[in-house]
Amino acid sequence: MRKDQTAPDFELPDQDGKPWRLSEALADGPVALFFYPAANTPICTKQACHFRNLSAEFAAAGVQRVGISRDQIGVQAGFSARFDLDYPLLADVDGAVASAYGVRRALGGIVLPTKRWTFAIAQDGRIADVISSELNATVHADRALAALSQA
């Protein structure tokens, strides 16, 4: 997926097992959708906590935050509770959504953790920015917030 393309709609369960659909969320405003490789790992924790720490800034801009990885619902729930994350974490266990967004990794049939990419999605479903950095965890929230504050 690239900037100015339409973000694929999808539905996945959140950390509480409740269905979360992109098109329904976009009815309430833009979405910062961030993919991360695995819950409870150092860089993923830093990334998720940075999105949490900017809660007031995202709220002021009317931007919703949502994280997504291949982790099971229970793992997502534990990660959310452990770090007091105040936004949904979605369980893309089979990697279908990661594939739709072009961030699924596989090597010779072996499925690997999802790439660390963020999609800043404007309310009309258009991708306003794409952020890809495996090691700079804080750039994701910062750039998504900047892109969607201007959208």
PDB file of C-alpha atoms in Angstrom:
ATOM      1  CA  MET A   1       0.000   0.000   0.000  1.00  0.00           C
ATOM      2  CA  ARG A   2       1.167   3.477  -0.843  1.00  0.00           C
ATOM      3  CA  LYS A   3       0.199   7.041  -0.039  1.00  0.00           C
ATOM      4  CA  ASP A   4      -3.059   8.180  -1.699  1.00  0.00           C
ATOM      5  CA  GLN A   5      -4.327   4.613  -2.185  1.00  0.00           C
ATOM      6  CA  THR A   6      -7.551   3.508  -0.514  1.00  0.00           C
ATOM      7  CA  ALA A   7      -6.950   1.454   2.612  1.00  0.00           C
ATOM      8  CA  PRO A   8      -8.450  -2.053   2.415  1.00  0.00           C
ATOM      9  CA  ASP A   9     -11.387  -2.529   4.756  1.00  0.00           C
ATOM     10  CA  PHE A  10     -11.179  -5.404   7.227  1.00  0.00           C
ATOM     11  CA  GLU A  11     -12.625  -6.750  10.457  1.00  0.00           C
ATOM     12  CA  LEU A  12     -10.599  -8.410  13.216  1.00  0.00           C
ATOM     13  CA  PRO A  13     -11.146  -9.157  16.906  1.00  0.00           C
ATOM     14  CA  ASP A  14      -9.625  -6.765  19.432  1.00  0.00           C
ATOM     15  CA  GLN A  15      -7.907  -7.760  22.671  1.00  0.00           C
ATOM     16  CA  ASP A  16     -11.322  -8.405  24.256  1.00  0.00           C
ATOM     17  CA  GLY A  17     -12.558 -10.528  21.359  1.00  0.00           C
ATOM     18  CA  LYS A  18     -14.912  -7.807  20.089  1.00  0.00           C
ATOM     19  CA  PRO A  19     -15.018  -7.255  16.309  1.00  0.00           C
ATOM     20  CA  TRP A  20     -13.355  -4.069  15.072  1.00  0.00           C
ATOM     21  CA  ARG A  21     -13.979  -2.885  11.474  1.00  0.00           C
ATOM     22  CA  LEU A  22     -11.942  -0.186   9.750  1.00  0.00           C
ATOM     23  CA  SER A  23     -14.870   1.301   7.802  1.00  0.00           C
ATOM     24  CA  GLU A  24     -16.893   1.676  11.023  1.00  0.00           C
ATOM     25  CA  ALA A  25     -13.978   3.356  12.800  1.00  0.00           C
ATOM     26  CA  LEU A  26     -13.439   5.767   9.894  1.00  0.00           C
ATOM     27  CA  ALA A  27     -17.018   6.988  10.331  1.00  0.00           C
ATOM     28  CA  ASP A  28     -15.740   8.532  13.588  1.00  0.00           C
ATOM     29  CA  GLY A  29     -12.547  10.062  12.161  1.00  0.00           C
ATOM     30  CA  PRO A  30      -9.097   9.218  10.818  1.00  0.00           C
ATOM     31  CA  VAL A  31      -7.173   6.153  11.985  1.00  0.00           C
ATOM     32  CA  ALA A  32      -3.495   5.596  12.746  1.00  0.00           C
ATOM     33  CA  LEU A  33      -3.163   1.853  12.015  1.00  0.00           C
ATOM     34  CA  PHE A  34       0.150   0.442  13.133  1.00  0.00           C
ATOM     35  CA  PHE A  35       1.448  -3.055  12.493  1.00  0.00           C
ATOM     36  CA  TYR A  36       4.019  -4.471  14.892  1.00  0.00           C
ATOM     37  CA  PRO A  37       5.889  -7.794  14.862  1.00  0.00           C
ATOM     38  CA  ALA A  38       5.111  -9.175  18.327  1.00  0.00           C
ATOM     39  CA  ALA A  39       3.649  -8.053  21.640  1.00  0.00           C
ATOM     40  CA  ASN A  40       5.911  -7.754  24.679  1.00  0.00           C
ATOM     41  CA  THR A  41       9.130  -7.352  22.705  1.00  0.00           C
ATOM     42  CA  PRO A  42      11.332  -4.297  23.388  1.00  0.00           C
ATOM     43  CA  ILE A  43      10.841  -2.248  20.205  1.00  0.00           C
ATOM     44  CA  CYS A  44       7.157  -3.174  19.879  1.00  0.00           C
ATOM     45  CA  THR A  45       6.592  -2.142  23.491  1.00  0.00           C
ATOM     46  CA  LYS A  46       8.325   1.175  22.876  1.00  0.00           C
ATOM     47  CA  GLN A  47       6.206   1.728  19.758  1.00  0.00           C
ATOM     48  CA  ALA A  48       2.920   0.869  21.506  1.00  0.00           C
ATOM     49  CA  CYS A  49       3.759   2.980  24.553  1.00  0.00           C
ATOM     50  CA  HIS A  50       4.641   5.969  22.377  1.00  0.00           C
ATOM     51  CA  PHE A  51       1.191   5.763  20.768  1.00  0.00           C
ATOM     52  CA  ARG A  52      -0.236   5.611  24.322  1.00  0.00           C
ATOM     53  CA  ASN A  53       1.872   8.533  25.535  1.00  0.00           C
ATOM     54  CA  LEU A  54       0.533  10.738  22.725  1.00  0.00           C
ATOM     55  CA  SER A  55      -3.076   9.974  23.657  1.00  0.00           C
ATOM     56  CA  ALA A  56      -3.994  13.621  24.313  1.00  0.00           C
ATOM     57  CA  GLU A  57      -2.435  14.792  21.053  1.00  0.00           C
ATOM     58  CA  PHE A  58      -4.236  12.127  19.019  1.00  0.00           C
ATOM     59  CA  ALA A  59      -7.531  12.951  20.783  1.00  0.00           C
ATOM     60  CA  ALA A  60      -7.093  16.670  20.114  1.00  0.00           C
ATOM     61  CA  ALA A  61      -6.591  15.888  16.405  1.00  0.00           C
ATOM     62  CA  GLY A  62      -9.586  13.522  16.382  1.00  0.00           C
ATOM     63  CA  VAL A  63      -7.376  10.583  15.376  1.00  0.00           C
ATOM     64  CA  GLN A  64      -8.020   7.026  16.542  1.00  0.00           C
ATOM     65  CA  ARG A  65      -5.135   4.645  17.189  1.00  0.00           C
ATOM     66  CA  VAL A  66      -5.148   0.896  16.631  1.00  0.00           C
ATOM     67  CA  GLY A  67      -2.363  -1.674  16.724  1.00  0.00           C
ATOM     68  CA  ILE A  68      -2.293  -4.974  14.873  1.00  0.00           C
ATOM     69  CA  SER A  69      -0.082  -8.053  14.998  1.00  0.00           C
ATOM     70  CA  ARG A  70      -0.300 -11.814  14.486  1.00  0.00           C
ATOM     71  CA  ASP A  71      -0.542 -12.378  18.249  1.00  0.00           C
ATOM     72  CA  GLN A  72      -3.509 -14.283  19.672  1.00  0.00           C
ATOM     73  CA  ILE A  73      -6.311 -12.376  21.432  1.00  0.00           C
ATOM     74  CA  GLY A  74      -5.063 -13.439  24.883  1.00  0.00           C
ATOM     75  CA  VAL A  75      -1.551 -12.192  24.161  1.00  0.00           C
ATOM     76  CA  GLN A  76      -2.971  -8.877  22.922  1.00  0.00           C
ATOM     77  CA  ALA A  77      -5.082  -8.597  26.110  1.00  0.00           C
ATOM     78  CA  GLY A  78      -2.073  -9.204  28.346  1.00  0.00           C
ATOM     79  CA  PHE A  79       0.065  -6.716  26.402  1.00  0.00           C
ATOM     80  CA  SER A  80      -2.651  -4.073  26.611  1.00  0.00           C
ATOM     81  CA  ALA A  81      -3.160  -4.580  30.352  1.00  0.00           C
ATOM     82  CA  ARG A  82       0.549  -4.760  31.172  1.00  0.00           C
ATOM     83  CA  PHE A  83       1.289  -1.406  29.530  1.00  0.00           C
ATOM     84  CA  ASP A  84      -2.086   0.286  30.106  1.00  0.00           C
ATOM     85  CA  LEU A  85      -2.685   0.750  26.398  1.00  0.00           C
ATOM     86  CA  ASP A  86      -5.822   2.843  25.824  1.00  0.00           C
ATOM     87  CA  TYR A  87      -6.642   1.774  22.265  1.00  0.00           C
ATOM     88  CA  PRO A  88      -7.570  -1.479  20.492  1.00  0.00           C
ATOM     89  CA  LEU A  89      -5.009  -4.149  19.667  1.00  0.00           C
ATOM     90  CA  LEU A  90      -6.184  -6.434  16.878  1.00  0.00           C
ATOM     91  CA  ALA A  91      -5.359 -10.114  16.425  1.00  0.00           C
ATOM     92  CA  ASP A  92      -4.462 -10.837  12.770  1.00  0.00           C
ATOM     93  CA  VAL A  93      -3.534 -14.428  13.591  1.00  0.00           C
ATOM     94  CA  ASP A  94      -3.656 -15.750  10.020  1.00  0.00           C
ATOM     95  CA  GLY A  95      -1.912 -12.665   8.601  1.00  0.00           C
ATOM     96  CA  ALA A  96      -4.676 -11.903   6.078  1.00  0.00           C
ATOM     97  CA  VAL A  97      -4.818  -8.191   6.903  1.00  0.00           C
ATOM     98  CA  ALA A  98      -1.029  -7.941   6.928  1.00  0.00           C
ATOM     99  CA  SER A  99      -1.080  -9.473   3.442  1.00  0.00           C
ATOM    100  CA  ALA A 100      -3.717  -6.986   2.235  1.00  0.00           C
ATOM    101  CA  TYR A 101      -1.514  -4.115   3.432  1.00  0.00           C
ATOM    102  CA  GLY A 102       1.694  -5.636   2.058  1.00  0.00           C
ATOM    103  CA  VAL A 103       3.420  -6.061   5.420  1.00  0.00           C
ATOM    104  CA  ARG A 104       3.311  -9.836   5.815  1.00  0.00           C
ATOM    105  CA  ARG A 105       6.654 -11.617   5.883  1.00  0.00           C
ATOM    106  CA  ALA A 106       7.285 -15.193   4.863  1.00  0.00           C
ATOM    107  CA  LEU A 107      10.399 -17.110   3.993  1.00  0.00           C
ATOM    108  CA  GLY A 108      10.040 -20.342   2.072  1.00  0.00           C
ATOM    109  CA  GLY A 109       6.571 -20.986   3.456  1.00  0.00           C
ATOM    110  CA  ILE A 110       7.584 -20.123   7.018  1.00  0.00           C
ATOM    111  CA  VAL A 111       5.466 -17.275   8.333  1.00  0.00           C
ATOM    112  CA  LEU A 112       7.503 -14.646  10.163  1.00  0.00           C
ATOM    113  CA  PRO A 113       6.383 -11.715  12.338  1.00  0.00           C
ATOM    114  CA  THR A 114       4.674  -8.820  10.586  1.00  0.00           C
ATOM    115  CA  LYS A 115       6.729  -5.852   9.387  1.00  0.00           C
ATOM    116  CA  ARG A 116       6.657  -2.685  11.543  1.00  0.00           C
ATOM    117  CA  TRP A 117       4.674  -0.292   9.346  1.00  0.00           C
ATOM    118  CA  THR A 118       2.095   2.381  10.106  1.00  0.00           C
ATOM    119  CA  PHE A 119      -0.660   3.615   7.839  1.00  0.00           C
ATOM    120  CA  ALA A 120      -2.112   7.063   8.527  1.00  0.00           C
ATOM    121  CA  ILE A 121      -5.634   6.702   7.121  1.00  0.00           C
ATOM    122  CA  ALA A 122      -7.728   9.824   6.501  1.00  0.00           C
ATOM    123  CA  GLN A 123     -11.459   9.719   7.258  1.00  0.00           C
ATOM    124  CA  ASP A 124     -12.254   9.193   3.563  1.00  0.00           C
ATOM    125  CA  GLY A 125     -10.196   5.960   3.626  1.00  0.00           C
ATOM    126  CA  ARG A 126      -7.261   7.427   1.703  1.00  0.00           C
ATOM    127  CA  ILE A 127      -3.793   6.649   3.019  1.00  0.00           C
ATOM    128  CA  ALA A 128      -2.261   9.992   4.006  1.00  0.00           C
ATOM    129  CA  ASP A 129       1.168   8.588   4.925  1.00  0.00           C
ATOM    130  CA  VAL A 130       3.019   5.287   5.180  1.00  0.00           C
ATOM    131  CA  ILE A 131       5.701   4.937   7.833  1.00  0.00           C
ATOM    132  CA  SER A 132       8.161   2.021   7.746  1.00  0.00           C
ATOM    133  CA  SER A 133      10.958   1.776  10.258  1.00  0.00           C
ATOM    134  CA  GLU A 134      11.885  -1.459  11.963  1.00  0.00           C
ATOM    135  CA  LEU A 135      14.101   0.134  14.618  1.00  0.00           C
ATOM    136  CA  ASN A 136      12.848   3.701  15.200  1.00  0.00           C
ATOM    137  CA  ALA A 137       9.721   2.942  17.215  1.00  0.00           C
ATOM    138  CA  THR A 138       8.740   6.535  17.942  1.00  0.00           C
ATOM    139  CA  VAL A 139       8.694   7.789  14.349  1.00  0.00           C
ATOM    140  CA  HIS A 140       5.466   5.860  13.685  1.00  0.00           C
ATOM    141  CA  ALA A 141       3.197   7.782  16.060  1.00  0.00           C
ATOM    142  CA  ASP A 142       4.903  11.107  15.411  1.00  0.00           C
ATOM    143  CA  ARG A 143       4.514  10.951  11.632  1.00  0.00           C
ATOM    144  CA  ALA A 144       1.003   9.481  11.694  1.00  0.00           C
ATOM    145  CA  LEU A 145      -0.143  12.251  14.015  1.00  0.00           C
ATOM    146  CA  ALA A 146       1.457  14.910  11.809  1.00  0.00           C
ATOM    147  CA  ALA A 147      -0.064  13.475   8.615  1.00  0.00           C
ATOM    148  CA  LEU A 148      -3.560  13.115  10.051  1.00  0.00           C
ATOM    149  CA  SER A 149      -3.529  16.480  11.783  1.00  0.00           C
ATOM    150  CA  GLN A 150      -3.148  18.023   8.319  1.00  0.00           C
ATOM    151  CA  ALA A 151      -5.634  15.709   6.532  1.00  0.00           C
TER     152      ALA A 151
END
